[in-house]
Each structure stands twice: as structure tokens, then as C-alpha cells.
GROMACS .gro file of C-alpha atoms in nm:
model
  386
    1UNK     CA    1  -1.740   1.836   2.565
    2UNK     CA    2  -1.401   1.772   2.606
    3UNK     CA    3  -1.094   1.843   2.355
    4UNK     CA    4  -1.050   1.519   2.177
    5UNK     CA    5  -1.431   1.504   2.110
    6UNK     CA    6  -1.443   1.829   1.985
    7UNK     CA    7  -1.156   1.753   1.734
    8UNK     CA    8  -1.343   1.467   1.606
    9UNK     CA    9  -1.692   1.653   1.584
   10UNK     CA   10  -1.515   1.923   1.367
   11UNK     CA   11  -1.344   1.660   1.148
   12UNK     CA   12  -1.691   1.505   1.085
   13UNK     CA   13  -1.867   1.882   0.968
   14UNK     CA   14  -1.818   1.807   0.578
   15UNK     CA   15  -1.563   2.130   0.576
   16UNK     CA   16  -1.353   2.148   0.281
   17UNK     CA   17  -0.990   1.997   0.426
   18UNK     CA   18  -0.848   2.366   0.399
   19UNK     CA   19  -1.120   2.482   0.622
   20UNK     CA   20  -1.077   2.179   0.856
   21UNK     CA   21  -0.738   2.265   0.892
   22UNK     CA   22  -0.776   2.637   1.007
   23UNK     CA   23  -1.095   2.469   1.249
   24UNK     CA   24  -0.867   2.168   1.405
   25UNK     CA   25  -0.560   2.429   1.532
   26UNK     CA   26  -0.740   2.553   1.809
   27UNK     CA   27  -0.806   2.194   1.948
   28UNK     CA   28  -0.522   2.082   1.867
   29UNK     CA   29  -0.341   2.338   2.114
   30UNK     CA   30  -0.533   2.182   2.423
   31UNK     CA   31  -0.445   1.854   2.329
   32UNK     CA   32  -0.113   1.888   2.268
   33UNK     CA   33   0.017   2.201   2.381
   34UNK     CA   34   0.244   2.394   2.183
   35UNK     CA   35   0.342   2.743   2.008
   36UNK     CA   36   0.216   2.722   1.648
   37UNK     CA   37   0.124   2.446   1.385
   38UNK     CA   38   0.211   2.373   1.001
   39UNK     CA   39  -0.034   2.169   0.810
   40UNK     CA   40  -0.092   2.058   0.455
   41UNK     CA   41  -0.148   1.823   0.188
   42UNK     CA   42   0.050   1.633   0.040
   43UNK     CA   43   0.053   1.507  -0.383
   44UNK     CA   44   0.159   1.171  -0.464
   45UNK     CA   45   0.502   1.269  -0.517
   46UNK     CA   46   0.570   1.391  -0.217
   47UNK     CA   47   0.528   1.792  -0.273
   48UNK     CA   48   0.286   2.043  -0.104
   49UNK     CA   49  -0.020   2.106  -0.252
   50UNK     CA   50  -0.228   2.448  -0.254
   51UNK     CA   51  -0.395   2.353   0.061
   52UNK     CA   52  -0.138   2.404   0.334
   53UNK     CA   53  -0.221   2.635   0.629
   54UNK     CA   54   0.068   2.792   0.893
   55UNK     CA   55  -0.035   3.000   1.214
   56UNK     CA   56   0.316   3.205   1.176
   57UNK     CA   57   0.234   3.424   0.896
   58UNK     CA   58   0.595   3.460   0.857
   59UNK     CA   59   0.688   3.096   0.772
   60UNK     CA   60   0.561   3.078   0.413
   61UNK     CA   61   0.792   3.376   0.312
   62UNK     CA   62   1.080   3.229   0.487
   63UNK     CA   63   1.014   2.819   0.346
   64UNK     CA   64   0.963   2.982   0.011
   65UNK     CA   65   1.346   3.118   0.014
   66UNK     CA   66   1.521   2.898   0.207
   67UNK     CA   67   1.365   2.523   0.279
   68UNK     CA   68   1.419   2.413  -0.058
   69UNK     CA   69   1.818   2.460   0.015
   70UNK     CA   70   1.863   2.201   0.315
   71UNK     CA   71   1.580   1.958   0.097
   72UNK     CA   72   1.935   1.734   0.057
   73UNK     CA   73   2.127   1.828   0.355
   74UNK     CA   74   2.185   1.496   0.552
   75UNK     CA   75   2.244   1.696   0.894
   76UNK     CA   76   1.905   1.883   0.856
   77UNK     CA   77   1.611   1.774   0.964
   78UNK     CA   78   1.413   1.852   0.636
   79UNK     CA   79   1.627   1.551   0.491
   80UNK     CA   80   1.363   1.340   0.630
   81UNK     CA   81   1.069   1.463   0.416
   82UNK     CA   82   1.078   1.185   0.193
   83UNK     CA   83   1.136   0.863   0.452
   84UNK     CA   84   0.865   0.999   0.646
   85UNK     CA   85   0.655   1.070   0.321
   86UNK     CA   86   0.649   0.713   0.230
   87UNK     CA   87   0.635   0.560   0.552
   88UNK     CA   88   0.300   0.741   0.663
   89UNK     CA   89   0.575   0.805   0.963
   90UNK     CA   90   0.516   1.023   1.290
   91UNK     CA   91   0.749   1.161   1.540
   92UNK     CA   92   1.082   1.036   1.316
   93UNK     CA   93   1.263   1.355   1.385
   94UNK     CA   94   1.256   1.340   1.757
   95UNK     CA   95   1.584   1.201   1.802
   96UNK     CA   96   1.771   1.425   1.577
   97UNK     CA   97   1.616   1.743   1.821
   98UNK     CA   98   1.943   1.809   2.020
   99UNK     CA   99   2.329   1.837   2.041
  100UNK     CA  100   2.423   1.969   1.689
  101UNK     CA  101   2.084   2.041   1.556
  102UNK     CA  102   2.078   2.376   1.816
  103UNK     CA  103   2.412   2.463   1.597
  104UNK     CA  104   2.307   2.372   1.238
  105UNK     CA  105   2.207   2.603   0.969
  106UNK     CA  106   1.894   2.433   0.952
  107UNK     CA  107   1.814   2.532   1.282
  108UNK     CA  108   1.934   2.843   1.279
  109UNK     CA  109   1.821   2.963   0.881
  110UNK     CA  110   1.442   2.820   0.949
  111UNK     CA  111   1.344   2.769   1.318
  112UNK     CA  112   1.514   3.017   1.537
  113UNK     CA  113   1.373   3.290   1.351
  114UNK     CA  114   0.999   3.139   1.382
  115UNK     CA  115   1.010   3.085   1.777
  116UNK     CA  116   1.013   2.745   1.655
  117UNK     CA  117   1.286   2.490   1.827
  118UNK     CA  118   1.130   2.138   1.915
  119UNK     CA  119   0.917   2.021   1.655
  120UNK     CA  120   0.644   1.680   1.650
  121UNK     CA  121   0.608   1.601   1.299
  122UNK     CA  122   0.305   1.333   1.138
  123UNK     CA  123   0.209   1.196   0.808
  124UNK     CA  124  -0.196   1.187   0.768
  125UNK     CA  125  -0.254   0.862   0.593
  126UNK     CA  126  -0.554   0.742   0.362
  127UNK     CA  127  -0.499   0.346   0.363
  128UNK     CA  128  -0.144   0.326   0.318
  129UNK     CA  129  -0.106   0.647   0.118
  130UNK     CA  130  -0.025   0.937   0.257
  131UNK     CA  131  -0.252   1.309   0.190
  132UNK     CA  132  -0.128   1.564   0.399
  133UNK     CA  133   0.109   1.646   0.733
  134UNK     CA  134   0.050   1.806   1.060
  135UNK     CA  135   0.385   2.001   1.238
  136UNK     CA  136   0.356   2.133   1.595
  137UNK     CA  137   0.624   2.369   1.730
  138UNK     CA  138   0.729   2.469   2.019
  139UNK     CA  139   0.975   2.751   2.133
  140UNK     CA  140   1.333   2.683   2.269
  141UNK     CA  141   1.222   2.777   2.626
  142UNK     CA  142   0.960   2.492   2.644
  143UNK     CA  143   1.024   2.154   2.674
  144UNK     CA  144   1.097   1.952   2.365
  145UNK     CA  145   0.802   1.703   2.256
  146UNK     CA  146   0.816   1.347   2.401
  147UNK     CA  147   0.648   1.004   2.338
  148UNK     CA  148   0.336   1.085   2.542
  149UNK     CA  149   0.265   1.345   2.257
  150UNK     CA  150   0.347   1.119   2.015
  151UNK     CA  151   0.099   0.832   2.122
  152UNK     CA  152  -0.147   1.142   2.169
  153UNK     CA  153  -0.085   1.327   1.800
  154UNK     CA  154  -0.131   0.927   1.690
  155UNK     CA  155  -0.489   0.920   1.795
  156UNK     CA  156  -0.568   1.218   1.632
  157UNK     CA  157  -0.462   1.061   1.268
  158UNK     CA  158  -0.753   0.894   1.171
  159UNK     CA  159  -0.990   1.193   1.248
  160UNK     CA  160  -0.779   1.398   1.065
  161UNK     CA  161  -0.769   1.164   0.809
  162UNK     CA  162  -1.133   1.172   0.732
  163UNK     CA  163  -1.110   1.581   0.700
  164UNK     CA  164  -0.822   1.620   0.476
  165UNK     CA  165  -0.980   1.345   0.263
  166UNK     CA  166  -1.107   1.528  -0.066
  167UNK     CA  167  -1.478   1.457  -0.115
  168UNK     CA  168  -1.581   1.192  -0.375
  169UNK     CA  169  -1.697   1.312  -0.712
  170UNK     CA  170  -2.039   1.471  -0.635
  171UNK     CA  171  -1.965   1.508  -0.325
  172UNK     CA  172  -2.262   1.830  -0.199
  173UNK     CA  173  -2.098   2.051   0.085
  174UNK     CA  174  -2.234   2.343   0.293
  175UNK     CA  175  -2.340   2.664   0.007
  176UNK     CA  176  -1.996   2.859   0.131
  177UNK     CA  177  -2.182   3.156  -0.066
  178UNK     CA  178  -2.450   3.150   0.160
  179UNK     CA  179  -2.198   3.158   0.454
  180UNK     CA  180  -2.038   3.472   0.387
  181UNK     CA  181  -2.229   3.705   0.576
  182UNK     CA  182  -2.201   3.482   0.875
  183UNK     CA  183  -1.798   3.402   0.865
  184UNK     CA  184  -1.632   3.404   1.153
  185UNK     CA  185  -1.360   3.650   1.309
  186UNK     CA  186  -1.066   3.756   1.140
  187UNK     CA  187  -0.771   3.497   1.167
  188UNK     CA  188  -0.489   3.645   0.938
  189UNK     CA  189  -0.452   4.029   0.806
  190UNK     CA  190  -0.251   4.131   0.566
  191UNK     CA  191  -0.185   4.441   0.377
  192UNK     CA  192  -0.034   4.586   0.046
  193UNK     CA  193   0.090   4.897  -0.087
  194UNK     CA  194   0.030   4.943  -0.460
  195UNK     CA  195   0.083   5.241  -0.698
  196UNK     CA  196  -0.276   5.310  -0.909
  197UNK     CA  197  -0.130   5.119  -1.235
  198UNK     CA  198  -0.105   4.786  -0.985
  199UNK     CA  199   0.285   4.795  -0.890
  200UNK     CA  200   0.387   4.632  -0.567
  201UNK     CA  201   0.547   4.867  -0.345
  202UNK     CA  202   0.503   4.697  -0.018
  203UNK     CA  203   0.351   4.407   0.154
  204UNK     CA  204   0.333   4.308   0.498
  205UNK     CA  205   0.478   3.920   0.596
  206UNK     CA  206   0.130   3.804   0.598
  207UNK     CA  207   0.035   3.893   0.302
  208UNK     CA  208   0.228   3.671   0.111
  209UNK     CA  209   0.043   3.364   0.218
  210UNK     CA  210  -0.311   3.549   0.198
  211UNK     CA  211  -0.189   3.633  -0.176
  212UNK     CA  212  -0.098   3.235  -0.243
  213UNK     CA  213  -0.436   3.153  -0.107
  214UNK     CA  214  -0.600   3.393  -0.296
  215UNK     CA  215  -0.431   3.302  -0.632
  216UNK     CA  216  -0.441   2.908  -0.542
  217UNK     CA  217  -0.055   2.874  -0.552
  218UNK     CA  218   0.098   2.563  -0.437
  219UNK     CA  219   0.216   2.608  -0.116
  220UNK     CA  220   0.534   2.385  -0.190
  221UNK     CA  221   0.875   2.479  -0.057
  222UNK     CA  222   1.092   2.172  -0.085
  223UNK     CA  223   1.238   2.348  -0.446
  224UNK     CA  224   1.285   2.688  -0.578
  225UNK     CA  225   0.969   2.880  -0.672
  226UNK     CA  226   1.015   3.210  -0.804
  227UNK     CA  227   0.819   3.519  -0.688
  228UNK     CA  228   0.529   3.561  -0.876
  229UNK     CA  229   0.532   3.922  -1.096
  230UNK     CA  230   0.227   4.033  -1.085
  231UNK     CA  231  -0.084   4.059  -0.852
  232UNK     CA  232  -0.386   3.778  -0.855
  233UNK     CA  233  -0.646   3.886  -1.069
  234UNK     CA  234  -0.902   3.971  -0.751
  235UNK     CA  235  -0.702   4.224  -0.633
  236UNK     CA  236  -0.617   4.351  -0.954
  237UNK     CA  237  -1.006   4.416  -0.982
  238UNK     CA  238  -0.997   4.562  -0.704
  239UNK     CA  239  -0.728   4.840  -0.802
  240UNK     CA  240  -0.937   4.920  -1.107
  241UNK     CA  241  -1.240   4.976  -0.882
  242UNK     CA  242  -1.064   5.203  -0.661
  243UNK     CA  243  -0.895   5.422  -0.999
  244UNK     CA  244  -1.217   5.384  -1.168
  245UNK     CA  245  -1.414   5.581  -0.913
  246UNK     CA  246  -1.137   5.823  -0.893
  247UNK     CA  247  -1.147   5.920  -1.258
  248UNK     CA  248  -1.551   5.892  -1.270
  249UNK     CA  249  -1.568   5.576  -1.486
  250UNK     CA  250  -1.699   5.334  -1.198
  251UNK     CA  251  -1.888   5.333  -0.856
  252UNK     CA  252  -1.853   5.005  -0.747
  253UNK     CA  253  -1.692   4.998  -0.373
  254UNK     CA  254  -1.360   4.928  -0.380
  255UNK     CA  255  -1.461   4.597  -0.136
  256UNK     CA  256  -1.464   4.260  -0.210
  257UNK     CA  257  -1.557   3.945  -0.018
  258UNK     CA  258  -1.453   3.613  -0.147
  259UNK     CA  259  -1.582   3.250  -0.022
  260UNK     CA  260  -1.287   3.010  -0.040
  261UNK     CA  261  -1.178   2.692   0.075
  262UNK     CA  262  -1.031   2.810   0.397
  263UNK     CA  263  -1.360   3.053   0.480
  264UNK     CA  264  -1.390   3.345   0.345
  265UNK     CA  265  -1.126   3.633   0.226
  266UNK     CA  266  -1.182   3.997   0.274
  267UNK     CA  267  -1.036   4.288   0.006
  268UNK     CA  268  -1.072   4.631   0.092
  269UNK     CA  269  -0.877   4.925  -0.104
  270UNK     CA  270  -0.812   5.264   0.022
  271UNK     CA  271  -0.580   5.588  -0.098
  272UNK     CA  272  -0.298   5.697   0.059
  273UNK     CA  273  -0.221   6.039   0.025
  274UNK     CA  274   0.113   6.212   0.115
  275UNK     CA  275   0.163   6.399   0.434
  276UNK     CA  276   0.026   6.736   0.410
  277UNK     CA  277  -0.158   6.675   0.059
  278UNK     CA  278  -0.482   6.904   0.031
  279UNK     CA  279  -0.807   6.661  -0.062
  280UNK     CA  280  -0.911   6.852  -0.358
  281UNK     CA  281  -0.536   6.844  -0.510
  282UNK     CA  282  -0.528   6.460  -0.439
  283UNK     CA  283  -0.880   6.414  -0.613
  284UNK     CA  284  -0.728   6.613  -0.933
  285UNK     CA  285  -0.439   6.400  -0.968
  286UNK     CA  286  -0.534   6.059  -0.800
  287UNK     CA  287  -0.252   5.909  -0.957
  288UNK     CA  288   0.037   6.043  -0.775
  289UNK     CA  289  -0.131   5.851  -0.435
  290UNK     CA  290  -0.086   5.521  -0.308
  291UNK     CA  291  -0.309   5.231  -0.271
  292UNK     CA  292  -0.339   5.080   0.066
  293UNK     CA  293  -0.479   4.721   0.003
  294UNK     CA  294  -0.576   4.519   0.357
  295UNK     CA  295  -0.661   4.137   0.260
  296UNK     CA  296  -0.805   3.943   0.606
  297UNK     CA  297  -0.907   3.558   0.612
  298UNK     CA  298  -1.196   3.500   0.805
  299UNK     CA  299  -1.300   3.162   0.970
  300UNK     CA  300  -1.539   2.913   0.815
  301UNK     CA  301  -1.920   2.971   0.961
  302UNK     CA  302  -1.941   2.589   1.053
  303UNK     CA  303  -1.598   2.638   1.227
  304UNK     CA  304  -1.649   2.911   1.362
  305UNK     CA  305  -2.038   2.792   1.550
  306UNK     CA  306  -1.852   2.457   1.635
  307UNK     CA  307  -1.575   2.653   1.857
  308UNK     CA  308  -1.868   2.912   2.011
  309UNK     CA  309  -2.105   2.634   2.105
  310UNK     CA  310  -1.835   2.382   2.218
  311UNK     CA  311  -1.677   2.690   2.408
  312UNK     CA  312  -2.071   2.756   2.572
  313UNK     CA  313  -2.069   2.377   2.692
  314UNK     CA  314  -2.277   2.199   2.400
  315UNK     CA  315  -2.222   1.804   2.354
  316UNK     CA  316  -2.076   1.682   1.976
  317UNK     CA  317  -2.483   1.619   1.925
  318UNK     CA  318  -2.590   1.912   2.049
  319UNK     CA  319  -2.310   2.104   1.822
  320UNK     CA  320  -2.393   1.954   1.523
  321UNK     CA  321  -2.791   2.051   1.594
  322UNK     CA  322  -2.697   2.437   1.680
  323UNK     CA  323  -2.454   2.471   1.380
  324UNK     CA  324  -2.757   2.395   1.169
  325UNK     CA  325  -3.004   2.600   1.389
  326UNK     CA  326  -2.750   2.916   1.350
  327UNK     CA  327  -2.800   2.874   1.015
  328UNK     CA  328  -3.148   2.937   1.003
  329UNK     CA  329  -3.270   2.587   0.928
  330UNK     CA  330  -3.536   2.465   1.066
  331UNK     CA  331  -3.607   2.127   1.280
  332UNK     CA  332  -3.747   1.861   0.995
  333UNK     CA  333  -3.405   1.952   0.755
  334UNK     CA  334  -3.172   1.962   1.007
  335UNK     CA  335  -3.290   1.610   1.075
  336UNK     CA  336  -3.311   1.545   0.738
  337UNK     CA  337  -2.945   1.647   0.669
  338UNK     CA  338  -2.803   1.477   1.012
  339UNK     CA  339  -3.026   1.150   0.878
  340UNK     CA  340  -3.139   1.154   1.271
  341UNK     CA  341  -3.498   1.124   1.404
  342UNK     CA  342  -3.678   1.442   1.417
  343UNK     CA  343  -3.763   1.397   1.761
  344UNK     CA  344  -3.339   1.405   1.858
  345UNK     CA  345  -3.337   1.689   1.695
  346UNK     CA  346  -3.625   1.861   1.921
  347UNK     CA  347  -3.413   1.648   2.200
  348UNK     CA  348  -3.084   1.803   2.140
  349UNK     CA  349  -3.248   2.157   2.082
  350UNK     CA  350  -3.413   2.168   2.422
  351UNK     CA  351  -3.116   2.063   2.593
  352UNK     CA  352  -2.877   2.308   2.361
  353UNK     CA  353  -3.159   2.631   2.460
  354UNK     CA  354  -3.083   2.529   2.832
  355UNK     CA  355  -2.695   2.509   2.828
  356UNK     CA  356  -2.656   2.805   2.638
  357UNK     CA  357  -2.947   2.997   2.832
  358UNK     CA  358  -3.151   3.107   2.532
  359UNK     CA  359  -3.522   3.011   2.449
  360UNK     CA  360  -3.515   3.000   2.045
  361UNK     CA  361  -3.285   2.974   1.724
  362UNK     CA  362  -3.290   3.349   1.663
  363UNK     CA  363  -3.118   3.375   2.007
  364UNK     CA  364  -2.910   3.095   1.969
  365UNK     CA  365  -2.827   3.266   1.621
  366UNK     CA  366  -2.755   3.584   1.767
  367UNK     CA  367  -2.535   3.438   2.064
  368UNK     CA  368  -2.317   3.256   1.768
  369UNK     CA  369  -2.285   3.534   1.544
  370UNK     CA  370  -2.295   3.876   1.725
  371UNK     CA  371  -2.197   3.840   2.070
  372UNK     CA  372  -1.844   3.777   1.959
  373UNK     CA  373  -1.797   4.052   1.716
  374UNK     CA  374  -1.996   4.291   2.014
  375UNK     CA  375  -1.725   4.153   2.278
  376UNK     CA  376  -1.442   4.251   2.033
  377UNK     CA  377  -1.519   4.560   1.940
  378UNK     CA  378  -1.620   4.637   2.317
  379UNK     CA  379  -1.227   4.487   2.368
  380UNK     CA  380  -1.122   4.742   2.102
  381UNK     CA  381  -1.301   5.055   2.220
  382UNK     CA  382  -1.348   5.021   2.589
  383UNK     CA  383  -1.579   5.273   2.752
  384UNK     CA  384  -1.412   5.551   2.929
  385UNK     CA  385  -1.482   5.524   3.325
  386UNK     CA  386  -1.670   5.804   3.413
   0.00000   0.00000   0.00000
């Protein structure tokens, strides 16, 4: 199954649009190659919404202080928000790329310090309304983006389109609880360092957008928001897990995992004792340790079967059928759901068992789910050559 096909089967899953997002980056790198993407929606006037999703972990911290500054700058080329905004517009700041952009504080405050130089900018339109935005970047050292990727980015739209729509009132998706235990790998991973009464001492760059996702903060840069004082109420929970068990009061694991929009979020809490500390002392006086707080997004199930099986060769039909078949389900509701004849469905099985050389679902399953985490770890801890 090629690219483009691929793109369109994953905009047609039913994901949430935050978890379409995350599952449409991958694809959208072999279509139109380039070094990260930016995507979002949009509110009807014209600000970011909650859902917004950025590869660079370091570009919501940076936005968050400085974007909303050049918003009204004529020579930047965030001026252009607005026109492009209400014209559903795509590729508009393509001819501004060049001569004095290279020199501007825009480009200089914002890109350079992302990698980011050339940039392809679209509206996603519903009708004549637009609902979100999709930015690709590429580095200085590449070549800037030109009309070919324009007319390609252009096709995209209306797939897009249908996954960043929100669902209609009523509206059933996929159980995300169900899908916990069978998310995907890790995509972001960020971590904190708290004291035991929940004050921030540190946080890595990627944490700041894991903590916006996890308290459902607009992701909105194009005016000052200030930093937010205090800690979202999971990982507050969290904290009091950890200190409970220390003084005796709890023994609930200090671990937490969340289903969200994007997938599924991952809290985990651990002390930090100083250099040389003895155990015992620490355990007296928990208090004078650090909390180490790691907080990892992991990809949507659906997304994340769509990208093995697509990777193993599977058609769009024969993805859609092995998604479901991952899942556990068996033959007459997976045609049922699909609203496809049950006999596809044995069609599109036999053919899916023979690309991906397995002879039932619970080896299908396991090819989906555990042969990537195995291969990981295995690229993690290589055996030692004897």
C-alpha cells in the first residue's frame, strides 16, 4: 500500500483528530519529505485550540514566549496567520522564504533555533470554514519547499479534513480504555523534578507540552499566556502516592496510565536521593529527597496496528480487517462494524494471514503488539558476542 493510501486509510479509522494527528506525521514524511511538522486546530476566531501536536518537543516552550511578539510584525512571517486563517489558504508564505527573512528576528527568535528554515504552511478546511493547520519544516541545509509540494500537501486536505473533523453529537468511537494495555511505543518523554510538597524544581523541554496535554491547555501562542503555577491535578496524585507510601499512609504504586485524546499518557514517580545518602536515613526523612517524575505519550492502538500492518505490506482493506482482528474481535463484528459482507472479511483475513506469514489472529495479534516492543528492547540491550 502505498503512502497516499495509507494517509487516507488512517484518516478514515474514527481516531479522535488529536490522535489522527500524531498517526498522519509519519505518512506525511514520505509524501512530502521534510524535518518535523506542526499541526492543530483552529477556533473560529482564529486561535489554537487544545488539540495541537509538534514533533520538536522544544517548539511549544519557545511559541509560548516568543510567537505572540511578531503576531503584528509586518516583516514576519507569523503576520500572515490571519489572511491565511480566513482564506482556507496554503503555501502563502512561500514567497516571503528568502532575502531578508534569513536576517529577521522572526527567523532568527523562532526557526533557527528549531532546525526549522523553509516552511509549507496549509489551512484544513470544513466547507469554507477553516478547523485546524498543518506546518512542515525543513532545515536550512535542505532545499526550500516548492509548488510540486504544494499541489501534493493540497491533495492531502480533504483527508485530513475528515480526521480533524470533531465527531457529531453521539458520535461512538473505539473504548480508548480498553486500548491501554495495547498502546503503541513511546513517542514523547518527558520528565520532572519535584520536591515531596509538589514544587517544580525542574522539567525537561518536553515536558512542557506533555504537561499542556495532560491538563488540556490551549495550545495557543499567537498572545501572551502566562506559566501556569501549579502542577495538573494527575500528577499531583501522583506525588501524594509516592509521599503516602513513604510515610505508611498509602500503597498504591506511584504509576499511572491515562487514555487521552492523543493515545495514551504514562506517569511514573520515583525518589531521588542525594549522592552518598544511606537508604535507611532517606526512608526516615523522605522529605529531604527529590521526586523524579517521567511523563511518556504513547501512540494510539489503531495508529499504531495501521503503521505495523501497512509497514508488513497489508492493503487499506486488509488494514482495516487486522486492526480489528488485533483487537481480539472476531469475524461476524468486525463485519458488522466495517458494514462489509462477512465473507470480505474471511476474504481480507486469508489474504492478511498470507502477507504477514501468520496462520491466526492470536499471531497476527502478537506480531502487532509484541514483536515491536521485543525488537526494541533487543535494540536497547543487545546480546554480548560471545
Amino acid at each position: 500500500m502505498g503512502a497516499f493510501d495509507h494517509l487516507k486509510t488512517v484518516c478514515c479509522l474514527g481516531l479522535k483528530p488529536e490522535s489522527a494527528m500524531v498517526a498522519v506525521v509519519p505518512v506525511l514524511h514520505e509524501i512530502i519529505p521534510h524535518g518535523c511538522s506542526r499541526l492543530g486546530l483552529i477556533a473560529p476566531d482564529a486561535t489554537i485550540t487544545a488539540a495541537a501536536y509538534a514533533e520538536n518537543p522544544a517548539t511549544g516552550p519557545l511559541f509560548r514566549e516568543r510567537l505572540w511578539r511578531f503576531m503584528d510584525d509586518p516583516s514576519a512571517l507569523a503576520s500572515l496567520w490571519h489572511p491565511l486563517f480566513r482564506a482556507v489558504g496554503i503555501g502563502w508564505t512561500l514567497h516571503r522564504q528568502g532575502g531578508a527573512y534569513l536576517e529577521s528576528a522572526y527567523y532568527r527568535e523562532l526557526e533557527a533555533p528549531l532546525d526549522s528554515c523553509w516552511f509549507l504552511d496549509a489551512m484544513i478546511g470544513d466547507g469554507d470554514r477553516t478547523i485546524g493547520f498543518v506546518h512542515l519544516t525543513r532545515p536550512r541545509r535542505a532545499r526550500p519547499f516548492t509548488a510540486d509540494d504544494v499541489r501534493r500537501l493540497d491533495r492531502l486536505r480533504p483527508w485530513l479534513a475528515h480526521a480533524f473533523r470533531r465527531p457529531l453529537s453521539g458520535t461512538v468511537h473505539q473504548d480508548d480504555q480498553a486500548l491501554i494495555t495495547t498502546a503503541g511505543p513511546t513517542l514523547l518523554s518527558g520528565q520532572l523534578i519535584v520536591t515531596p510538597d509538589a514544587r517544580l524544581v525542574h522539567q525537561t523541554i518536553a515536558a512542557e507540552g506533555l504537561l499542556r496535554i495532560l491538563a488540556g491547555e490551549p495550545g495557543n501562542y499567537t498572545r501572551y499566556v502566562p506559566v501556569r503555577d501549579r502542577l495538573p491535578s494527575p500528577a499531583l496524585k501522583l506525588i501524594r502516592q509516592i509521599t503516602g507510601a513513604a510515610d505508611g499512609t498509602s500503597n498504591t504504586p506511584p504509576r499511572m496510565r491515562i487514555s487521552i485524546a492523543y493515545g495514551v499518557l504514562t506517569l511514573d514517580a520515583k525518589w531521588l536521593m542525594p549522592a552518598g545518602t544511606l537508604a535507611e536515613d532517606a526512608a526516615r526523612d523522605p522529605k529531604s529527597c527529590l521526586i523524579a517524575v517521567t511523563i511518556e505519550l504513547r501512540e494510539h492502538a489503531i495508529a499504531h496496528a495501521a503503521r505495523i500492518l501497512r509497514e508488513s505490506g497489508a492493503t487499506a482493506a486488509q488494514t482495516k480487517v487486522g486492526i480489528q482482528l488485533a483487537l481480539g474481535k472476531p469475524k461476524p463484528v468486525i463485519a458488522d462494524e466495517l458494514g462489509i459482507q462477512l465473507s470480505s472479511v474471511a476474504d481480507h483475513t486469508k489474504m492478511l494471514y498470507q502477507t504477514l506469514d501468520v496462520h491466526n489472529s492470536a499471531e497476527l495479534a502478537t506480531k502487532v503488539w509484541l514483536d515491536q516492543i521485543q525488537n526494541a528492547a533487543r535494540q536497547r540491550n543487545p546480546c554480548p558476542i560471545n
